[in-house]
Structure formats: C-alpha cells, structure tokens
Tab-separated table of C-alpha atoms and ligand atoms in Angstrom:
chain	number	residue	atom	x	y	z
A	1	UNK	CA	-164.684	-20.822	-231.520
A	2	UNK	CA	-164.799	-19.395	-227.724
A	3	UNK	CA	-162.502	-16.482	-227.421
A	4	UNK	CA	-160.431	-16.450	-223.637
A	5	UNK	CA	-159.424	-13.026	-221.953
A	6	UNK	CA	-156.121	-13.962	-219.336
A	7	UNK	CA	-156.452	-11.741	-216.296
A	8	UNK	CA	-153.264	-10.789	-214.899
A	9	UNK	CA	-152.260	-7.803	-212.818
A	10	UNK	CA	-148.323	-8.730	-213.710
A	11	UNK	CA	-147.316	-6.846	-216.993
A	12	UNK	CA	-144.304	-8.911	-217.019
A	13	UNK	CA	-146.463	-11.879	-216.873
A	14	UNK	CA	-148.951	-10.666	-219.796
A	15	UNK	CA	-146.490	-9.939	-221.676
A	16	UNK	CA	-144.954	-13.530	-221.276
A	17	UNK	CA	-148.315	-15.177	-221.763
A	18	UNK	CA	-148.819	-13.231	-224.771
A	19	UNK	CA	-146.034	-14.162	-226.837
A	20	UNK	CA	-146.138	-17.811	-225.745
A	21	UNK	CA	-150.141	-18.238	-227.180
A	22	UNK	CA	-148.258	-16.190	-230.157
A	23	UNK	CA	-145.696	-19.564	-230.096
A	24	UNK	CA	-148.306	-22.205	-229.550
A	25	UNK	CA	-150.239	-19.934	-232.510
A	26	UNK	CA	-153.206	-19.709	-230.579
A	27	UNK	CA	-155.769	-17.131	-232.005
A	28	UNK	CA	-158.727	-17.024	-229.504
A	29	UNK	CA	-156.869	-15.325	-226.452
A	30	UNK	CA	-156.080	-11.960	-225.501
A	31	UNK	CA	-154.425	-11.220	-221.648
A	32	UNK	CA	-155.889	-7.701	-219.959
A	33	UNK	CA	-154.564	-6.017	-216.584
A	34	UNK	CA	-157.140	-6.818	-213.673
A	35	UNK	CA	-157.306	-8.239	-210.486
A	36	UNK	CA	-159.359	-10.707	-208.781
A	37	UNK	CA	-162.407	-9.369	-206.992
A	38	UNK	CA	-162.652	-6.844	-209.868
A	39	UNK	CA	-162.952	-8.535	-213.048
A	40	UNK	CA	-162.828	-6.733	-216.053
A	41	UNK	CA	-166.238	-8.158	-217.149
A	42	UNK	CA	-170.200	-7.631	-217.445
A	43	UNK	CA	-172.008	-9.177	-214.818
A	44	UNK	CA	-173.406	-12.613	-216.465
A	45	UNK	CA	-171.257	-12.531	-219.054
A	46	UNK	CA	-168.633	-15.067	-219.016
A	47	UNK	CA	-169.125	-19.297	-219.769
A	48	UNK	CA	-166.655	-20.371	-217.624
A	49	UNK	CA	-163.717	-19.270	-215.312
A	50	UNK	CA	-160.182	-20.923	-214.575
A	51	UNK	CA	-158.573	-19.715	-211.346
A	52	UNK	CA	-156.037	-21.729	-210.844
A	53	UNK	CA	-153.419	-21.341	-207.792
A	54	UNK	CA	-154.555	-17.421	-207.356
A	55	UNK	CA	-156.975	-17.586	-204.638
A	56	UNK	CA	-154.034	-18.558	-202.104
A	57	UNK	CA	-152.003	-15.397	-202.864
A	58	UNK	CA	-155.257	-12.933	-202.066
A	59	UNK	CA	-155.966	-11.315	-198.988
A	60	UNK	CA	-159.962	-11.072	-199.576
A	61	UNK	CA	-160.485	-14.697	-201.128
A	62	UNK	CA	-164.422	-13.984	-200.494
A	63	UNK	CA	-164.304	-10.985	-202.747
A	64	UNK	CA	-162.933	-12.865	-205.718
A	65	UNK	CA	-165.347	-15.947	-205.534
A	66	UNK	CA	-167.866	-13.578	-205.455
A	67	UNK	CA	-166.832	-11.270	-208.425
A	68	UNK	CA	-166.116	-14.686	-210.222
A	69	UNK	CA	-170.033	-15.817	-209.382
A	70	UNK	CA	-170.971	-12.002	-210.363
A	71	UNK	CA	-169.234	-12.192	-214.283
A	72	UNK	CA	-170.827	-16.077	-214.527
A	73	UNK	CA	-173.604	-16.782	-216.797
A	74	UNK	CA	-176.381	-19.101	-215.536
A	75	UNK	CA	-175.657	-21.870	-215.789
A	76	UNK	CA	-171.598	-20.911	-215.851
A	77	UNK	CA	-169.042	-23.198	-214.656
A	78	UNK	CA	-165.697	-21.887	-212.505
A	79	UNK	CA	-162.796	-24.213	-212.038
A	80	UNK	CA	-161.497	-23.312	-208.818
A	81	UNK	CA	-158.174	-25.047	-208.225
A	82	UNK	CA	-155.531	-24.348	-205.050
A	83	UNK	CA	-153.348	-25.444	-202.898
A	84	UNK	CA	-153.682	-25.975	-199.152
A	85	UNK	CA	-150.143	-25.327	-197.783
A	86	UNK	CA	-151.487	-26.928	-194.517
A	87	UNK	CA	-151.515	-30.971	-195.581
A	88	UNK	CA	-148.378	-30.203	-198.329
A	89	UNK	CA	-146.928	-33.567	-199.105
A	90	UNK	CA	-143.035	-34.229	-199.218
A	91	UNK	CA	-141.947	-37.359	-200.309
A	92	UNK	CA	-138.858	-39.138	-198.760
A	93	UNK	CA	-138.572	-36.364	-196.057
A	94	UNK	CA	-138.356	-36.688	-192.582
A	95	UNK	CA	-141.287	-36.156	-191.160
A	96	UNK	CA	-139.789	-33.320	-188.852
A	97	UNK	CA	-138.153	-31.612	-191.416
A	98	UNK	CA	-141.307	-31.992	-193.602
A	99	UNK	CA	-143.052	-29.736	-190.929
A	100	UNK	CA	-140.832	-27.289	-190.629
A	101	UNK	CA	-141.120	-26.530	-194.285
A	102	UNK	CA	-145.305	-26.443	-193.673
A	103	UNK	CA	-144.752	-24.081	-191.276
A	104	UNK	CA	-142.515	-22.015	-193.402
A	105	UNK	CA	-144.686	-22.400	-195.831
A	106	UNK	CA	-147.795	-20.981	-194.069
A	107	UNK	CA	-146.313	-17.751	-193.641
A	108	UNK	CA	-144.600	-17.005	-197.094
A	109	UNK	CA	-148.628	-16.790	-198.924
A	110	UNK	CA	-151.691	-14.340	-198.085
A	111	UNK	CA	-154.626	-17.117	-197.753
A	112	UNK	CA	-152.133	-20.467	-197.066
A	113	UNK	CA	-155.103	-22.555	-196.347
A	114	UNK	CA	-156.867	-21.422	-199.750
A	115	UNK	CA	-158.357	-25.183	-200.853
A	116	UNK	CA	-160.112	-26.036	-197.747
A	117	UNK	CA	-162.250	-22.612	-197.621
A	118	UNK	CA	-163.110	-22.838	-201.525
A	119	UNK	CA	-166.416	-25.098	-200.882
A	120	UNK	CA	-167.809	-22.552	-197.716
A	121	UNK	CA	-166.815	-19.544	-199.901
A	122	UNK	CA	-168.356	-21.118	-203.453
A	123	UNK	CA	-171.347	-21.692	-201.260
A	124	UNK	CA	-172.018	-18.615	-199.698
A	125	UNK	CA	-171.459	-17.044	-203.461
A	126	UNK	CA	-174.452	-18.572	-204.261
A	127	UNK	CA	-172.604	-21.203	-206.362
A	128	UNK	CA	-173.710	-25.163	-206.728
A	129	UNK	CA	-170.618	-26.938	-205.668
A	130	UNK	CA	-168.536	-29.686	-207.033
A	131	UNK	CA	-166.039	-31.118	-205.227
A	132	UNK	CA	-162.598	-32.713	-205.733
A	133	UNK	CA	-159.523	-33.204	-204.281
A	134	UNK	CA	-156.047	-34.511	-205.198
A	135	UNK	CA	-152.601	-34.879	-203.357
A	136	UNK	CA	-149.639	-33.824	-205.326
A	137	UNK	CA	-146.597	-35.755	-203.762
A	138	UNK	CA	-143.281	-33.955	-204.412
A	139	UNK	CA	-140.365	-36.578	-205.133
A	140	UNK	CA	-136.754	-36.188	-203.878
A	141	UNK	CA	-136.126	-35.335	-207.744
A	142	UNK	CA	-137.959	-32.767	-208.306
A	143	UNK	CA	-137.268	-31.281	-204.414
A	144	UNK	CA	-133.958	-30.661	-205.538
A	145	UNK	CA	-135.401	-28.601	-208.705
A	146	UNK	CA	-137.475	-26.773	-207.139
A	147	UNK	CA	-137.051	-22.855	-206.748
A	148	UNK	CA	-140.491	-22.710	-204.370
A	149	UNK	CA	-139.213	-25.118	-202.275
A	150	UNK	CA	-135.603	-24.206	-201.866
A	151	UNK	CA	-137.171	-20.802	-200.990
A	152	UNK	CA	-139.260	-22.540	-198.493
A	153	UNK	CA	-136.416	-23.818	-196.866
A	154	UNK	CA	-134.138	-21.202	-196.354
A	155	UNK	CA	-137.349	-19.421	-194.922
A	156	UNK	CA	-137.706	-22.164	-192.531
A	157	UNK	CA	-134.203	-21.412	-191.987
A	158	UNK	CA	-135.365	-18.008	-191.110
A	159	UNK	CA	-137.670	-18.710	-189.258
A	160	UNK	CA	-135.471	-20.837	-186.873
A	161	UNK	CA	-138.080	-24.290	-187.491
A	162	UNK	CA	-134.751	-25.685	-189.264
A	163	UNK	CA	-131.237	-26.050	-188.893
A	164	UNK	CA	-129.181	-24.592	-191.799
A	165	UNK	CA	-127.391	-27.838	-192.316
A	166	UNK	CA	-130.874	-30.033	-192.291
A	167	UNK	CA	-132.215	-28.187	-194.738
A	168	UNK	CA	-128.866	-27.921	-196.716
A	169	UNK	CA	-129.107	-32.090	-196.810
B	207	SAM	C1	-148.868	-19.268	-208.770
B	207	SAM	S1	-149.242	-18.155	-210.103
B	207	SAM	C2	-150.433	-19.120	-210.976
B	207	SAM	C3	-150.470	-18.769	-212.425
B	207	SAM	C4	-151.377	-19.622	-213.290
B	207	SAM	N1	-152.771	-19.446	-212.895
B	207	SAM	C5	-150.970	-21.062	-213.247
B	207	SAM	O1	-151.681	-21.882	-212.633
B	207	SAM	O2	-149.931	-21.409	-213.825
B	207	SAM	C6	-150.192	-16.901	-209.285
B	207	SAM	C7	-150.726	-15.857	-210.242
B	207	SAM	O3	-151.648	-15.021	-209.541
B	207	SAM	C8	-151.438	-13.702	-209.960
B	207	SAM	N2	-151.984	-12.806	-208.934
B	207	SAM	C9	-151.436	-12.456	-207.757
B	207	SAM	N3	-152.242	-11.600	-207.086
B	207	SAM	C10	-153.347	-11.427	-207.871
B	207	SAM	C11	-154.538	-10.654	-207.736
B	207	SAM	N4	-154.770	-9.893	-206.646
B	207	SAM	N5	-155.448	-10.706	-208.733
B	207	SAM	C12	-155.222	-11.480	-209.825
B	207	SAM	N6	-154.116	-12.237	-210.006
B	207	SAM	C13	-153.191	-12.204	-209.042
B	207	SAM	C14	-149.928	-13.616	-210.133
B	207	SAM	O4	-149.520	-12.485	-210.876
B	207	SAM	C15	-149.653	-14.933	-210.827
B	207	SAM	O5	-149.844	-14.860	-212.206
C-alpha cells in the first residue's frame, strides 16, 4: 500500500482532513503544514501529485509547477486540475448577468485564469504534457446553494457590474 502526505498550509483545514480519513478509516494518509512552491519533500521522491483547484489561489503559479516537477520521480505523474474563471459557465442566466459575475469573479482569486497557463507552465517545468479539458455547467439549483457564488454576486454588486436587485433575482 502507497502511503499519501496532504499538504495544507490551513491548520483548520488539516485538522478537518484528518479526522475525516479517521471517519472514512483510511490508514495510508497523514496531512503536514506546507505550501506550494515549497514542498515538504526530497527532490525525486514522490509517484504522483494531486493539485487540485490550488494553483488558481497562488500568486507564483510557476514556482509551484516547478517544485511539483522538482519532488517527481521519473517517470512521476502530477494531476493538475483548475479552474479558469475566464470561460465560467452559468446555466439559465442571462447572458449579461452571467458576465458580470466573470468579472467579479476575476478579481476575488490570485491567478483567475489558472487552467489555461497549466500546459505553458507544465512545459517549461520540463514536464511531458497531457491534456484535458471539461466544462462544469452550474444549474439554477445548485446557483441558489452555492456560498462561492452568492459571494460572487454580491462582489459584483460591489463592484458596480450588477444591480443589487439583478443579482438578488
Ligand atoms: C479550493 S480549495 C481546494 C481544496 C482541495 N484541493 C479540493 O479540491 O477539494 C484551495 C486549497 O488551497 C489551499 N491553499 C491556498 N493557498 C495555498 C498555498 N500557497 N499553498 C498550498 N495550498 C494553498 C487552501 O488552504 C485550500 O485548502
């Protein structure tokens, strides 16, 4: 069996993560303090890495992709998975309105464009590349549930790119 080390700089977060593997009873995983760019790791030492909606919350993207080719065996995989904030998908929106939540949107993260840099910045790491893409389509439903979005709009409120009583529809 592997064993998998959780990097997160958020004690609050460890110590969440922690006691839910403790739930799910799983044995292989322990969760350290660390940040991206400096991973707590021997160079050439790691199978495979999961980043998984960091990259768009870093100011120096380059730095972790690099540090994350650094701690890579050969012949290591990383699974680099973001979100581009830019082409964000609303279904059953006006298109206006949709915008104006984009544009809120752009500001509220470090690195809002983080997907569509990934391949340049795997590439220049020295990594082989693998490419995929999907579109996740937010539906009315879970619009209405959603804390990230209803922050989104009262930033666009904010911002002035929406009326209070658009976004309160
Ligand atoms: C949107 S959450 C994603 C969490 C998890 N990877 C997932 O997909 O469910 C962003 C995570 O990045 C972490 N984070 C923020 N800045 C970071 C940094 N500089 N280095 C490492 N992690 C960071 C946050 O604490 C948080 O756990």
């Amino acid at each position: 069996m592997g064993w998998v080390t959780g990097v997160e700089p958020n004690a609050r977060l460890r110590t969440l993560a922690a006691s839910r593997a403790q739930d799910h009873g799983v044995p292989n995983v322990s969760f350290v303090d660390g940040l991206a760019g400096g991973l707590p790791f021997e160079d050439s030492s790691v199978d495979l890495v999961w980043c998984e909606r960091v990259l768009q919350h870093l100011n120096d993207p380059h730095a972790a992709i690099d540090d994350i080719a650094r701690v890579l065996r050969p012949g290591g995989r990383a699974v680099l998975l973001d979100a581009d904030q830019g082409t964000r998908i609303i279904s059953d929106l006006d298109p206006d309105v949709a915008s104006a939540f984009i544009r809120a949107s752009l500001v509220a993260v470090a690195n809002p464009y983080a997907a569509r840099h990934i391949p340049a910045q795997v590439r220049r790491a020295g990594l082989t590349l693998d490419v995929g893409s999907a579109a996740f389509i937010f539906s009315s439903d879970m619009l209405l549930r959603s804390q990230v979005v209803q922050r989104a709009a009262d930033d666009a409120v904010e911002s002035g790119g929406l009326a209070r009583d658009v976004a309160a529809a």
